[in-house]
XYZ file of C-alpha atoms in Angstrom:
460
model
C 10.607 -28.808 8.882
C 14.155 -27.662 8.874
C 14.621 -25.128 11.631
C 17.306 -22.217 11.160
C 19.329 -21.765 14.169
C 19.907 -18.020 14.261
C 22.782 -18.352 16.922
C 24.770 -20.527 14.278
C 24.793 -18.859 11.009
C 24.965 -21.075 8.038
C 25.355 -20.711 4.141
C 21.865 -20.080 2.517
C 21.035 -19.816 -1.130
C 17.907 -17.997 -2.441
C 15.974 -19.156 -5.724
C 14.484 -16.046 -7.064
C 16.401 -13.743 -4.778
C 15.447 -10.612 -6.976
C 12.005 -10.526 -5.724
C 10.909 -7.799 -3.325
C 10.396 -10.133 -0.189
C 13.017 -12.651 -1.061
C 15.722 -9.960 -1.263
C 14.734 -8.207 1.928
C 15.015 -11.872 3.884
C 18.326 -12.368 2.191
C 19.355 -9.001 3.708
C 18.012 -9.967 7.083
C 20.068 -13.102 7.148
C 23.040 -11.287 5.992
C 22.850 -9.183 8.886
C 22.776 -11.788 11.223
C 26.004 -13.414 10.033
C 24.878 -15.834 7.433
C 26.663 -16.503 4.168
C 24.121 -15.703 1.218
C 23.928 -16.292 -2.408
C 20.977 -16.284 -4.753
C 19.871 -16.288 -8.364
C 17.265 -14.759 -10.553
C 16.210 -14.672 -14.138
C 17.493 -10.988 -14.433
C 19.657 -8.668 -12.474
C 17.983 -5.454 -11.005
C 18.498 -2.649 -8.535
C 17.603 -5.071 -5.737
C 20.097 -7.681 -6.632
C 22.802 -4.976 -7.392
C 22.299 -3.702 -3.830
C 22.535 -7.114 -2.430
C 25.739 -7.794 -4.252
C 27.251 -4.522 -2.972
C 26.374 -5.790 0.600
C 28.530 -8.986 -0.143
C 25.859 -11.294 -1.517
C 26.859 -13.815 -4.316
C 24.531 -13.199 -7.147
C 23.920 -15.451 -10.370
C 22.082 -14.304 -13.435
C 20.003 -17.125 -14.556
C 19.165 -20.232 -12.633
C 21.406 -23.436 -13.018
C 22.414 -26.536 -10.921
C 26.079 -25.173 -10.885
C 24.805 -22.185 -8.953
C 24.453 -24.177 -5.777
C 28.014 -23.975 -4.296
C 29.343 -26.873 -2.453
C 28.938 -25.220 1.041
C 25.084 -24.511 0.814
C 23.532 -25.712 3.815
C 19.816 -24.576 3.073
C 17.551 -23.482 0.043
C 15.045 -20.919 0.161
C 12.587 -20.629 -2.820
C 9.200 -18.698 -3.824
C 5.765 -19.945 -4.832
C 6.632 -18.873 -8.519
C 9.412 -21.464 -8.835
C 8.294 -24.252 -10.562
C 9.219 -27.953 -9.646
C 11.478 -28.397 -12.763
C 13.744 -25.604 -11.691
C 17.192 -26.834 -12.215
C 18.354 -25.475 -8.903
C 15.384 -26.842 -6.921
C 15.933 -30.278 -8.480
C 19.809 -30.083 -7.807
C 19.069 -29.084 -4.004
C 16.638 -32.048 -3.813
C 19.250 -34.381 -5.391
C 22.010 -33.444 -2.691
C 19.187 -33.900 0.071
C 19.437 -30.068 0.996
C 17.065 -28.799 3.516
C 14.199 -26.690 1.782
C 12.214 -23.845 2.893
C 9.497 -21.618 1.184
C 9.983 -17.889 1.554
C 7.148 -17.685 4.034
C 8.592 -20.473 6.253
C 11.656 -18.697 6.358
C 9.763 -15.336 7.046
C 8.052 -17.135 9.926
C 11.150 -18.474 11.432
C 12.482 -14.780 11.291
C 9.343 -13.576 13.140
C 10.020 -15.980 16.081
C 13.076 -14.142 17.174
C 10.993 -10.874 17.696
C 8.616 -10.368 20.978
C 6.824 -7.814 18.992
C 6.024 -9.116 15.453
C 3.388 -7.410 13.486
C 1.992 -9.201 10.078
C -0.061 -6.871 7.930
C -2.494 -8.555 5.673
C -5.309 -8.027 3.264
C -6.238 -8.269 -0.435
C -5.104 -4.846 -0.963
C -3.323 -1.948 1.258
C -0.665 -4.090 2.818
C 2.257 -2.136 1.331
C 0.753 1.169 1.972
C -0.166 0.252 5.695
C 3.075 -1.414 6.380
C 4.900 1.838 5.244
C 2.528 3.933 7.381
C 3.512 1.864 10.613
C 7.044 2.130 9.319
C 6.938 5.952 9.404
C 5.325 6.098 12.831
C 7.767 3.633 14.467
C 10.697 5.623 13.214
C 9.134 8.824 14.269
C 8.902 7.187 17.695
C 12.609 6.075 17.418
C 11.775 2.529 18.201
C 14.502 1.105 15.669
C 12.262 -1.497 14.127
C 13.061 -4.199 11.565
C 10.843 -3.633 8.443
C 10.048 -5.961 5.539
C 7.816 -4.096 3.099
C 6.810 -5.051 -0.538
C 7.881 -1.767 -2.173
C 10.324 0.869 -2.256
C 10.094 3.165 0.773
C 12.329 6.295 0.646
C 12.641 6.743 4.323
C 14.275 3.554 4.612
C 16.068 3.548 1.361
C 14.564 0.594 -0.018
C 12.222 -2.520 1.000
C 14.058 -3.648 4.029
C 15.441 -2.026 7.140
C 17.387 -3.780 9.711
C 16.573 -2.488 13.300
C 18.041 -3.652 16.697
C 14.863 -3.595 18.808
C 12.439 -6.339 19.442
C 9.826 -5.189 16.755
C 9.539 -6.512 13.380
C 6.974 -5.709 10.906
C 5.929 -7.353 7.693
C 3.483 -7.799 4.845
C 1.530 -10.766 5.221
C 0.443 -12.390 1.735
C -2.409 -14.844 1.673
C -1.421 -16.315 -1.730
C -0.780 -20.103 -1.483
C -1.789 -19.809 2.277
C 1.639 -18.274 2.692
C 0.669 -16.380 6.048
C -0.273 -19.475 7.786
C 3.696 -20.128 8.317
C 3.993 -16.934 10.190
C 4.271 -16.375 14.042
C 2.959 -12.996 14.715
C 1.951 -11.312 18.019
C -0.127 -8.509 16.130
C -2.152 -9.150 12.894
C -3.843 -6.449 10.708
C -6.773 -7.699 8.259
C -7.290 -4.696 5.988
C -9.959 -6.248 3.634
C -11.052 -9.821 2.408
C -11.932 -9.857 -1.401
C -11.736 -12.509 -4.213
C -8.295 -12.632 -5.755
C -5.693 -15.259 -6.437
C -8.390 -17.672 -7.817
C -5.713 -19.825 -9.446
C -5.096 -21.112 -5.856
C -8.434 -20.403 -3.846
C -11.580 -21.987 -4.915
C -13.846 -18.767 -4.208
C -14.345 -15.969 -1.666
C -15.434 -18.468 0.993
C -12.122 -20.252 0.580
C -10.383 -17.094 1.030
C -12.346 -15.970 3.961
C -11.373 -19.140 5.688
C -7.690 -18.953 5.012
C -7.923 -15.444 6.601
C -9.621 -16.919 9.494
C -6.969 -19.639 9.801
C -4.572 -16.813 10.002
C -6.165 -15.043 12.606
C -6.485 -18.327 14.779
C -2.449 -18.353 14.667
C -2.282 -15.438 16.967
C -1.530 -16.362 20.731
C -4.129 -15.521 23.295
C -2.157 -12.524 24.550
C -1.833 -11.344 20.771
C -3.785 -8.764 19.061
C -6.122 -8.837 15.833
C -6.693 -5.580 14.342
C -9.603 -5.764 11.715
C -11.627 -3.553 9.472
C -15.234 -3.600 10.697
C -16.547 -3.184 7.229
C -15.682 -6.514 6.006
C -18.971 -8.034 5.455
C -20.078 -10.455 8.381
C -16.609 -10.265 9.940
C -17.979 -11.083 13.703
C -19.287 -14.457 12.420
C -15.606 -14.901 10.336
C -13.667 -14.193 13.661
C -16.072 -15.185 16.446
C -13.764 -18.083 17.844
C -10.723 -16.074 17.825
C -9.110 -16.177 21.410
C -7.151 -13.171 21.286
C -8.185 -9.599 21.803
C -9.573 -7.874 18.902
C -9.800 -4.341 18.026
C -11.710 -2.785 14.896
C -11.403 0.117 12.601
C -13.894 1.486 10.124
C -14.737 4.352 7.892
C -18.385 3.727 8.087
C -19.137 2.269 11.532
C -18.968 4.765 14.124
C -19.312 1.798 16.751
C -15.770 0.564 15.885
C -12.932 0.990 18.179
C -11.350 3.468 15.804
C -13.012 5.695 13.245
C -12.802 9.089 11.939
C -14.096 12.484 12.206
C -14.015 15.833 10.351
C -12.707 14.305 7.218
C -11.475 16.975 4.659
C -9.762 16.650 1.224
C -7.660 19.378 -0.327
C -7.321 20.236 -3.933
C -4.761 17.568 -4.185
C -7.017 14.800 -2.792
C -4.916 14.606 0.498
C -7.059 13.789 3.407
C -6.711 15.467 6.987
C -9.145 13.840 9.634
C -9.381 13.157 13.388
C -8.736 9.701 14.624
C -11.637 8.739 17.046
C -11.149 5.912 19.724
C -14.229 5.135 21.719
C -15.630 8.584 21.075
C -12.661 10.259 22.024
C -10.129 12.216 19.426
C -6.795 10.899 20.120
C -4.940 12.383 16.825
C -5.252 14.522 14.065
C -3.604 13.265 10.745
C -2.652 15.128 7.513
C -1.709 12.584 4.805
C 0.199 13.629 1.699
C -1.302 10.748 -0.184
C -4.782 10.785 -2.077
C -7.899 8.642 -1.616
C -10.388 7.568 0.939
C -8.899 4.088 0.994
C -5.511 5.544 2.448
C -7.567 7.105 5.468
C -8.677 3.565 6.308
C -5.021 2.251 6.011
C -3.997 5.236 8.327
C -6.651 4.061 10.944
C -5.303 0.504 10.735
C -1.612 1.861 11.125
C -2.755 4.144 14.242
C -4.176 1.131 16.131
C -1.055 -0.905 15.770
C 1.116 1.893 16.874
C -0.935 2.470 19.727
C -0.866 -1.331 20.489
C 3.017 -1.145 20.542
C 2.745 1.846 22.920
C 3.466 4.754 20.457
C 2.587 8.242 21.900
C 0.218 10.689 19.993
C 2.862 13.038 19.045
C 4.887 10.364 17.312
C 1.643 8.987 15.578
C 1.219 12.499 14.217
C 4.814 13.234 13.102
C 4.948 9.759 11.376
C 1.763 10.037 9.306
C 2.225 13.900 8.698
C 2.472 14.571 5.127
C 3.096 10.480 4.372
C 3.835 10.459 0.600
C 3.867 6.621 0.153
C 5.986 4.180 -1.603
C 6.792 3.867 -5.357
C 4.200 2.592 -7.684
C 1.188 3.903 -5.381
C -0.286 6.827 -7.307
C 3.184 7.887 -7.971
C 3.609 11.163 -9.908
C 6.194 10.173 -12.617
C 6.210 13.690 -14.117
C 4.790 16.006 -16.597
C 5.180 15.835 -20.364
C 4.130 18.966 -22.399
C 1.521 19.852 -19.635
C 0.293 16.105 -19.585
C 0.662 14.662 -15.915
C 1.765 10.918 -16.015
C 1.068 8.947 -12.879
C 1.982 5.200 -12.012
C -0.120 3.015 -9.909
C 0.492 -0.766 -8.825
C -3.372 -1.481 -9.051
C -4.039 -4.874 -10.318
C -7.508 -5.759 -8.660
C -10.878 -4.121 -9.539
C -11.079 -2.888 -6.306
C -7.700 -0.964 -6.266
C -8.419 0.308 -9.941
C -11.757 1.644 -8.659
C -10.129 3.344 -5.860
C -7.304 4.856 -7.729
C -9.409 6.000 -10.712
C -12.115 7.587 -8.357
C -9.231 9.503 -6.620
C -7.819 10.639 -10.157
C -11.285 11.629 -11.089
C -11.384 14.090 -7.906
C -8.095 15.528 -8.810
C -8.560 16.240 -12.589
C -11.441 17.511 -14.328
C -9.870 16.887 -17.823
C -9.884 13.806 -19.910
C -8.463 10.797 -17.640
C -6.536 8.061 -19.822
C -5.562 4.800 -18.326
C -3.002 1.944 -19.850
C -4.049 -0.927 -17.905
C -1.741 -4.078 -18.102
C -3.830 -7.056 -16.850
C -2.122 -9.408 -14.436
C -2.260 -13.111 -14.753
C -4.676 -14.920 -17.060
C -6.434 -16.409 -13.839
C -7.363 -13.168 -12.380
C -8.350 -11.504 -15.351
C -10.596 -14.353 -16.493
C -12.217 -14.791 -13.024
C -13.077 -10.828 -12.652
C -13.416 -10.024 -16.246
C -16.586 -8.125 -15.538
C -15.313 -6.633 -12.443
C -12.355 -5.205 -14.324
C -14.378 -3.724 -17.152
C -16.670 -1.889 -14.679
C -13.695 -0.490 -12.663
C -11.810 0.733 -15.575
C -14.861 2.311 -17.249
C -14.397 5.174 -14.778
C -11.451 6.336 -17.096
C -12.272 8.449 -20.098
C -10.232 6.225 -22.445
C -8.654 2.955 -21.800
C -5.593 1.415 -23.642
C -4.997 -2.474 -22.766
C -1.746 -3.909 -23.097
C -1.072 -7.876 -23.397
C -1.772 -9.868 -20.228
C 1.216 -9.991 -17.934
C 1.575 -13.691 -17.073
C 3.950 -13.546 -13.952
C 4.056 -17.291 -12.911
C 1.366 -18.424 -15.227
C 1.765 -20.342 -18.662
C -1.696 -21.267 -19.412
C -3.689 -18.500 -21.204
C -6.887 -19.983 -20.297
C -8.010 -19.235 -23.928
C -8.157 -15.445 -23.101
C -6.572 -12.248 -24.134
C -6.866 -8.538 -23.358
C -9.136 -8.525 -26.580
C -11.780 -10.216 -24.376
C -11.613 -7.407 -21.747
C -11.462 -4.695 -24.448
C -14.936 -6.196 -25.753
C -16.465 -5.995 -22.217
C -15.625 -2.438 -21.909
C -16.950 -1.496 -25.522
C -20.055 -3.052 -24.474
C -20.194 -0.754 -21.497
C -19.913 2.120 -23.928
C -16.324 2.872 -23.404
C -13.722 3.857 -25.868
C -10.842 1.206 -25.597
C -7.504 0.675 -27.677
C -5.553 -2.391 -27.640
C -1.830 -2.693 -28.735
C 0.780 -5.482 -28.675
C 3.528 -3.479 -27.861
C 4.686 -0.883 -25.534
C 6.157 1.037 -28.588
C 3.011 1.242 -30.565
C 1.114 2.422 -27.248
C 3.788 5.140 -26.911
C 3.395 6.299 -30.519
C -0.262 6.424 -29.977
C -0.220 8.369 -26.902
C 2.052 10.991 -28.242
C -0.428 11.917 -30.780
C -3.544 11.578 -28.923
C -2.761 13.243 -25.531
C -3.112 17.052 -25.219
C -1.890 19.463 -22.406
C -4.087 19.213 -19.082
C -4.876 15.557 -19.349
C -3.811 12.738 -16.931
C -2.263 9.764 -17.938
C -2.142 6.868 -15.416
C 0.065 3.422 -16.340
C -1.600 0.706 -14.136
C -0.765 -2.664 -13.221
C 1.638 -5.220 -11.115
C 3.687 -5.954 -14.156
C 6.232 -3.705 -16.232
C 3.711 -1.209 -17.430
C 5.602 1.436 -15.335
C 8.210 1.303 -18.038
C 5.887 2.715 -20.479
C 5.275 6.092 -18.766
C 9.172 6.418 -17.687
C 9.993 5.767 -21.633
C 7.572 8.706 -22.344
C 9.408 10.943 -19.860
C 12.734 9.805 -20.874
C 13.707 8.526 -17.501
């Protein structure tokens, strides 16, 4: 594999530079003196930011985008083998690195490299760790999979020995990393277009954990089924956190939820209260995320006061139960949930906050995930009073597998739920404007572009 020499900056081209992770990595290289260019199918606020910082941005992907002085090309798992820029790079014999391989090489430059993994909760937990480290004035470099207002985006270039990033399991990407601290939040069935089954996913996380050096640290959720057997041969130190197992290294006591669903609680380590946390985001799942963040912070030597300051009133990132606004007494929330577990957690939280009718507009994400988890999606979505389905957002997929959102609608109807399906956002908006009444809650949900629907209703 081609190795980047960070002491000798070269010219790097990114295929798919507009992605949340790719744009961040491009900014890291730019800060280290590399000349950077990149392309994407459409420009965005992320590419505009990079362009303003000095990156050459191309809209659309074509062979001519690869300038004569490009030394190495970075691409993502979403790039197909017939991509014109990828083909041109191969024809010229240019070195190629995946996004994950580049991220792994960047991590090698930091004595304290934290990789936060799990089927869900990565962005929130990474953001929580970020807030704690900023409160402790540790000047970290951060790569997060969402927009975090306290750092003004998805990347923060620090000048310390500490680097924190999300670690995605898709295509075994996190096997290319070199962390000194790992977090495993949860392990559930997902990305079944790549993994064979849940056992295959568990084995991938096991391989990820074994990457840690003997002096490294694994922070793992003790509520993961049979986690001890899964991690039994890990050579490094391991600490656990749990909402349900009082024997875990980190657990909680005196949990209280206010009228907005925000939790306050004591963090207990080995039967001793070490911090009192008051979050500004709702849901039990965020208590678990905070426990993981506290464990990481302590491993990095952060004091109690900074941990409490960092998490005090934590507001989250964009698209994580984000209140977008109100329209005629109707509250509109947006959430990135696209896995049944995430949907269930979000809707359960919404149920606790609002007694009137709960509407959910759900945009299924990828045909593979929708087909594999169809029953689980229906059960989770049934927590809403009324459900509206959009077309499936295909993301990287081209094969429909013979399914559509209509199949999911039938599953919901079989559960006795009132469900609607529309082909376009315009149709959904018109329907909602006639159906919603003051006091109701509307959640737009999914990992695609469904966020635009609520924003259109609000005129944002």
